[in-house]
Short mmCIF file of C-alpha atoms in Angstrom, two decimals:
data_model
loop_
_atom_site.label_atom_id
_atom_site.label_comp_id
_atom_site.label_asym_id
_atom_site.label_seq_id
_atom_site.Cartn_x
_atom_site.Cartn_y
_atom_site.Cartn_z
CA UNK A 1 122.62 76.66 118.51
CA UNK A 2 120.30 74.58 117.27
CA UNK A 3 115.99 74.61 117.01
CA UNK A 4 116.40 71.65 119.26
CA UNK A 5 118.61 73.32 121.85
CA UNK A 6 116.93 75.93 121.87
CA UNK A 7 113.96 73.72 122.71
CA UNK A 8 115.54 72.35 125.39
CA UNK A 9 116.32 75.70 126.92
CA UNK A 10 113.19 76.99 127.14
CA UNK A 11 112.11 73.93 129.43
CA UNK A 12 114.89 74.26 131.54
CA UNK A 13 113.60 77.88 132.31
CA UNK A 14 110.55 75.82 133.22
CA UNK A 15 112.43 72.60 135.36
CA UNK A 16 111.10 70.19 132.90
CA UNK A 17 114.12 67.56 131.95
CA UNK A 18 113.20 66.54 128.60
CA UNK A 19 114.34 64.73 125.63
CA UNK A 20 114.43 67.09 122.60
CA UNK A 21 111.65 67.52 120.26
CA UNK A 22 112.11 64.76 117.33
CA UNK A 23 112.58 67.23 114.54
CA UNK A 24 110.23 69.53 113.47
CA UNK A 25 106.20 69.15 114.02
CA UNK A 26 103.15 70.41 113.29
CA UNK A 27 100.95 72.75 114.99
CA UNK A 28 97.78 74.78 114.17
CA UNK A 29 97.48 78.06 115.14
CA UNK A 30 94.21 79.78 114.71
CA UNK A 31 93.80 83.70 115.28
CA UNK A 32 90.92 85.65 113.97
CA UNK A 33 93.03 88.29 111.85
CA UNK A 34 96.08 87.48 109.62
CA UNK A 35 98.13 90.28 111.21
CA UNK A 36 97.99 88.07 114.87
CA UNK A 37 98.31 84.48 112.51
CA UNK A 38 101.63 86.21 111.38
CA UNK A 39 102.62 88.07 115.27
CA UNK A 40 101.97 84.22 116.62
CA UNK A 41 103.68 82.22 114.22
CA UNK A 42 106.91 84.40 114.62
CA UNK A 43 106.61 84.04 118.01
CA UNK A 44 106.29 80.16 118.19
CA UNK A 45 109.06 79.23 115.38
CA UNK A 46 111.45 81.37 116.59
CA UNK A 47 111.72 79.93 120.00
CA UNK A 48 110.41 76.18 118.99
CA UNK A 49 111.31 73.63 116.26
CA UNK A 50 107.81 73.52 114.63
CA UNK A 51 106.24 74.61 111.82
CA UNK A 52 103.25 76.66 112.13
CA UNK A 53 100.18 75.99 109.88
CA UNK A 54 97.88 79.46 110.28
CA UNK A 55 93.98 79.00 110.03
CA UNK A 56 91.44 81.62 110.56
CA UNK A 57 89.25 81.15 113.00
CA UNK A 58 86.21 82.08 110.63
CA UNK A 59 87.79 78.85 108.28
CA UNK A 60 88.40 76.59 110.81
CA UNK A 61 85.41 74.58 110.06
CA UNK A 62 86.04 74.14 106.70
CA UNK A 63 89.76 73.46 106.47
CA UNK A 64 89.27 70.39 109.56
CA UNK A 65 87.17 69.10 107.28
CA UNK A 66 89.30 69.02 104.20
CA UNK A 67 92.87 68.85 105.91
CA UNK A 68 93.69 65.41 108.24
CA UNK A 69 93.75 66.94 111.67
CA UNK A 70 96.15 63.96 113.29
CA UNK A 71 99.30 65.56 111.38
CA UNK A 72 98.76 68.20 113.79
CA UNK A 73 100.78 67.44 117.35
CA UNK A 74 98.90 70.50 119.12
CA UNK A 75 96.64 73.56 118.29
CA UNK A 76 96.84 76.94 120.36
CA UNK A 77 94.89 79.99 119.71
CA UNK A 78 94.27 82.98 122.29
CA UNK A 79 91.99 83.09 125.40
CA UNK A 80 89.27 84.73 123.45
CA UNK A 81 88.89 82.10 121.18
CA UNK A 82 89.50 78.88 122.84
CA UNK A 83 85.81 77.61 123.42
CA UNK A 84 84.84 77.75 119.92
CA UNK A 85 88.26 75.90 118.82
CA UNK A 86 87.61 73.49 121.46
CA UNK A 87 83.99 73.07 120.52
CA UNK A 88 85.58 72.60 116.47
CA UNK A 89 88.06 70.06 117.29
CA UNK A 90 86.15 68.31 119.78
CA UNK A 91 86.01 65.07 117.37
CA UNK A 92 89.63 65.25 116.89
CA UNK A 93 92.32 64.33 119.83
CA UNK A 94 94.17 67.27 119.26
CA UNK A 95 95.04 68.74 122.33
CA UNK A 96 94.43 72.93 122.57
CA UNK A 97 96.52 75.19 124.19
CA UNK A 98 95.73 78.90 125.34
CA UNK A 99 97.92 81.80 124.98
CA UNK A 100 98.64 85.07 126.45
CA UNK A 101 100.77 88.18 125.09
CA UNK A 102 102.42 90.48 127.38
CA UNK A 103 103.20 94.32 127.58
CA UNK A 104 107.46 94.22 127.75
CA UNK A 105 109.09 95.27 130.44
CA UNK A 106 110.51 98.36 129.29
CA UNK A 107 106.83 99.63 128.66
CA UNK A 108 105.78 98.99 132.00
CA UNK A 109 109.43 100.95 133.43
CA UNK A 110 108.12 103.71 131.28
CA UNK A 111 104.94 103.57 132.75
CA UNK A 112 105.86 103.43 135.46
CA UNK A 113 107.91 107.02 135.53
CA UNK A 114 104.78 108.72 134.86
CA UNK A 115 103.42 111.26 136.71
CA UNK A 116 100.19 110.63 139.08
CA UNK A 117 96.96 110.39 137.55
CA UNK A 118 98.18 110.16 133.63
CA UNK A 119 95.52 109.10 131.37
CA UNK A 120 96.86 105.77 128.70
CA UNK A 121 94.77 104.52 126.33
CA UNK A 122 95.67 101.66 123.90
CA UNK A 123 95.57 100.84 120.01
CA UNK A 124 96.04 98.70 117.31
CA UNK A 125 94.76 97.59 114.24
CA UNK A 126 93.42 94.44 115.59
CA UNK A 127 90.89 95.19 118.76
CA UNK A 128 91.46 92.55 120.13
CA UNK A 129 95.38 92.69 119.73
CA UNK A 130 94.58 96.21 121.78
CA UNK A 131 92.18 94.56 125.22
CA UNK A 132 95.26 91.82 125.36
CA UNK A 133 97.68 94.59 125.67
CA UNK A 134 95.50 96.52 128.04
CA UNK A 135 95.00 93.49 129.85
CA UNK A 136 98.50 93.14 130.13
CA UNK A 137 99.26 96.61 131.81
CA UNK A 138 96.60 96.35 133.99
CA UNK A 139 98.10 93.64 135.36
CA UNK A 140 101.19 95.45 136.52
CA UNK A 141 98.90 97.41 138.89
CA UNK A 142 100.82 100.81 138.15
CA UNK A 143 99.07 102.99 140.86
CA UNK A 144 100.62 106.45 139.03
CA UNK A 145 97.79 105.60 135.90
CA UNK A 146 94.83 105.36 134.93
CA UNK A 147 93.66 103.14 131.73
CA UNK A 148 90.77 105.06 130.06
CA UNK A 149 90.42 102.13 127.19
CA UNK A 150 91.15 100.89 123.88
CA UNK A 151 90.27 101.12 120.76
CA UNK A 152 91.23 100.67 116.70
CA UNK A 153 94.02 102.76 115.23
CA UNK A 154 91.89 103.82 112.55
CA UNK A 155 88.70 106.28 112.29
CA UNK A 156 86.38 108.26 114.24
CA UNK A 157 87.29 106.13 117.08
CA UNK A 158 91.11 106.38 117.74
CA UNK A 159 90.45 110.36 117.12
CA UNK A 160 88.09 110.49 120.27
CA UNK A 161 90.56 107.84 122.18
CA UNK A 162 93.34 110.35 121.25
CA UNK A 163 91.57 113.40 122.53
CA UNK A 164 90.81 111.81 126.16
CA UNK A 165 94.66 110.32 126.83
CA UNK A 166 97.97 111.72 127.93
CA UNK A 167 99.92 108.79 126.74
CA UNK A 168 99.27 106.18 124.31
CA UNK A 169 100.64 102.94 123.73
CA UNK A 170 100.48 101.58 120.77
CA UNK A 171 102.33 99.01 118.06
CA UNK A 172 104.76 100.05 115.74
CA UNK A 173 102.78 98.81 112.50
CA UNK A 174 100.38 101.90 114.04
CA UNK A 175 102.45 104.39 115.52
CA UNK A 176 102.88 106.95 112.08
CA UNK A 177 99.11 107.07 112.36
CA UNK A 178 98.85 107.53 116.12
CA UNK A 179 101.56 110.38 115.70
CA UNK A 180 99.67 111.97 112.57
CA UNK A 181 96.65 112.51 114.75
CA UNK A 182 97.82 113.12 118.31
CA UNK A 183 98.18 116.39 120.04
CA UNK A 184 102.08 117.47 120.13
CA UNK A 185 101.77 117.37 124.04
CA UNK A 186 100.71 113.31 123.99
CA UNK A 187 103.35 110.90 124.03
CA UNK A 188 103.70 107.91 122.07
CA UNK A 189 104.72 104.12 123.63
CA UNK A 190 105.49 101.64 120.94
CA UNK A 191 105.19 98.23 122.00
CA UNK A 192 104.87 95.10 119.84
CA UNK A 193 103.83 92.92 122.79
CA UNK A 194 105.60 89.19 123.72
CA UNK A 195 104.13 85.91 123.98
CA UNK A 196 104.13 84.93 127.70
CA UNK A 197 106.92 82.50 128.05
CA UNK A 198 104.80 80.11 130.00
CA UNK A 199 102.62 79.43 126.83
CA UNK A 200 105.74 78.28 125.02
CA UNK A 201 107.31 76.33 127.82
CA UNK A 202 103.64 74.32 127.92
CA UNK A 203 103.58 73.72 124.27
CA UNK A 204 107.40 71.98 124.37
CA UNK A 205 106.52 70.44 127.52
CA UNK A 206 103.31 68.91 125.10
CA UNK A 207 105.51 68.13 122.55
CA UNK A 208 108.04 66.37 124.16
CA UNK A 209 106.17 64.17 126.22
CA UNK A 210 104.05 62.88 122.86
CA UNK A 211 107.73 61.97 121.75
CA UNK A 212 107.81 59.89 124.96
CA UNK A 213 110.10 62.40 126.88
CA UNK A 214 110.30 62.95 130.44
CA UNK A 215 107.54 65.82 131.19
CA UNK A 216 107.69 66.22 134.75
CA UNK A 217 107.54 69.19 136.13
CA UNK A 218 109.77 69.98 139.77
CA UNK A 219 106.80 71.37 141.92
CA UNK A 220 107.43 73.98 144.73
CA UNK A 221 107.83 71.98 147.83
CA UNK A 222 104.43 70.78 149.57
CA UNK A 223 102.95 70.91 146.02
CA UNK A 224 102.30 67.90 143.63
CA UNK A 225 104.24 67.54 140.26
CA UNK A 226 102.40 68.02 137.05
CA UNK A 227 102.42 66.80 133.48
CA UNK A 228 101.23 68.24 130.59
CA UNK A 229 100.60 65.36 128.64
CA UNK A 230 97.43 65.26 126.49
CA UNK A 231 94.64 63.94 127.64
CA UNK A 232 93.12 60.28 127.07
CA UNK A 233 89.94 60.02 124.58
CA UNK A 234 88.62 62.20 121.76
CA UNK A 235 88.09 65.76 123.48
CA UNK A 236 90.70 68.01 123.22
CA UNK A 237 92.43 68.93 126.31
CA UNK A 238 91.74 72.68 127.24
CA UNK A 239 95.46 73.58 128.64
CA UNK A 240 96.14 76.92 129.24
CA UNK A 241 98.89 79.22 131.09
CA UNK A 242 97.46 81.35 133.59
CA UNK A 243 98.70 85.13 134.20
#
């Protein structure tokens, strides 16, 4: 299978009838650690034909400046840090996109089989790679648990998140450290997240329709079809999948 039929795939998951992307593009990708630059850019060229150039947010500024922005079809970043790459590339027409990881399924099963009232906490090296995930099980509603917090997987402060959970979840770059300092009785959830499959079937749905595909969308009935083409003018277009 191809990077284009692969393409192609995903928007079927999402009813969009495109042509395939026209070989591979650009897109920027700005995260604020190079640990999620590298989780993100996996993410994106394994299920799209693009190429990924990684910016950190704190160097943004600097590289717009020197780099031409237009080679870039599309920039996406996380929720956290889409108003200040809007604000940056508000002179450019590069549309920005918004996205969301996700706990996996078989975390959430396990969850799930826990007894009432177990206490999970989250960490990671990144904390902010940590409040997605949380965010993420939290979502599930689990009534059987209850989320005490999050915190880094280093230092005073994963010893006194360790001390107050039952269960913690935790990615596998971590989980040797988690282990080292965690009471025999606690148990130990890897999970190395997913990106939300909505985010990538809204950046090939982008793509596509700037190579003058078809990009509608077949609505629910008694709902209006969309398009995620960019918008007209020279602010970006703030486009984001919603969980």
């Amino acid at each position: 299978m191809t990077a284009d039929d692969l393409a192609v795939g995903v928007l079927s998951l999402a009813d969009v009838r495109p042509a395939a992307i026209d070989g591979a593009v650009e897109v920027l990708l700005v995260e604020c650690s190079a640990a999620e630059l590298d989780f993100f850019a996996r993410q994106l060229e394994g299920h799209l034909p693009i190429r990924v150039d990684k910016v950190l947010l704190g160097e943004l500024k600097t590289i717009t400046r020197r780099r031409m922005p237009r080679r870039w079809r599309a920039a996406v970043t996380s929720f956290c840090h889409l108003p200040e790459v809007e604000r940056v590339l508000s002179t450019t027409d590069v549309p920005v996109i918004a996205l969301l990881t996700e706990a996996h399924l078989e975390t959430l099963h396990r969850l799930a089989q826990l007894p009432a009232r177990t206490r999970v906490g989250v960490a990671s090296d990144a904390l902010e790679t940590a409040h997605n995930l949380e965010h993420s099980i939290a979502n599930a509603a689990l009534p059987n648990i209850v989320l005490v917090g999050t915190g880094p997987a280093e230092g005073a402060g994963l010893g006194r998140l360790v001390r107050r959970v039952d269960v913690l979840v935790c990615s596998s770059s971590v989980a040797e450290r988690v282990r080292r300092i965690a009471a025999p009785s606690a148990q130990v959830i890897i999970d190395d997240r997913a990106l939300d499959p909505r985010a990538i079937e809204m950046l090939a749905a982008l793509l596509v329709s700037q190579n003058g595909g078809t990009t509608a969308v077949t609505a629910p009935a008694g709902r209006k079809r969309s398009s995620a083409a960019p918008s007209e003018g020279r602010t970006p277009r703030r486009m984001r999948s919603h969980g």
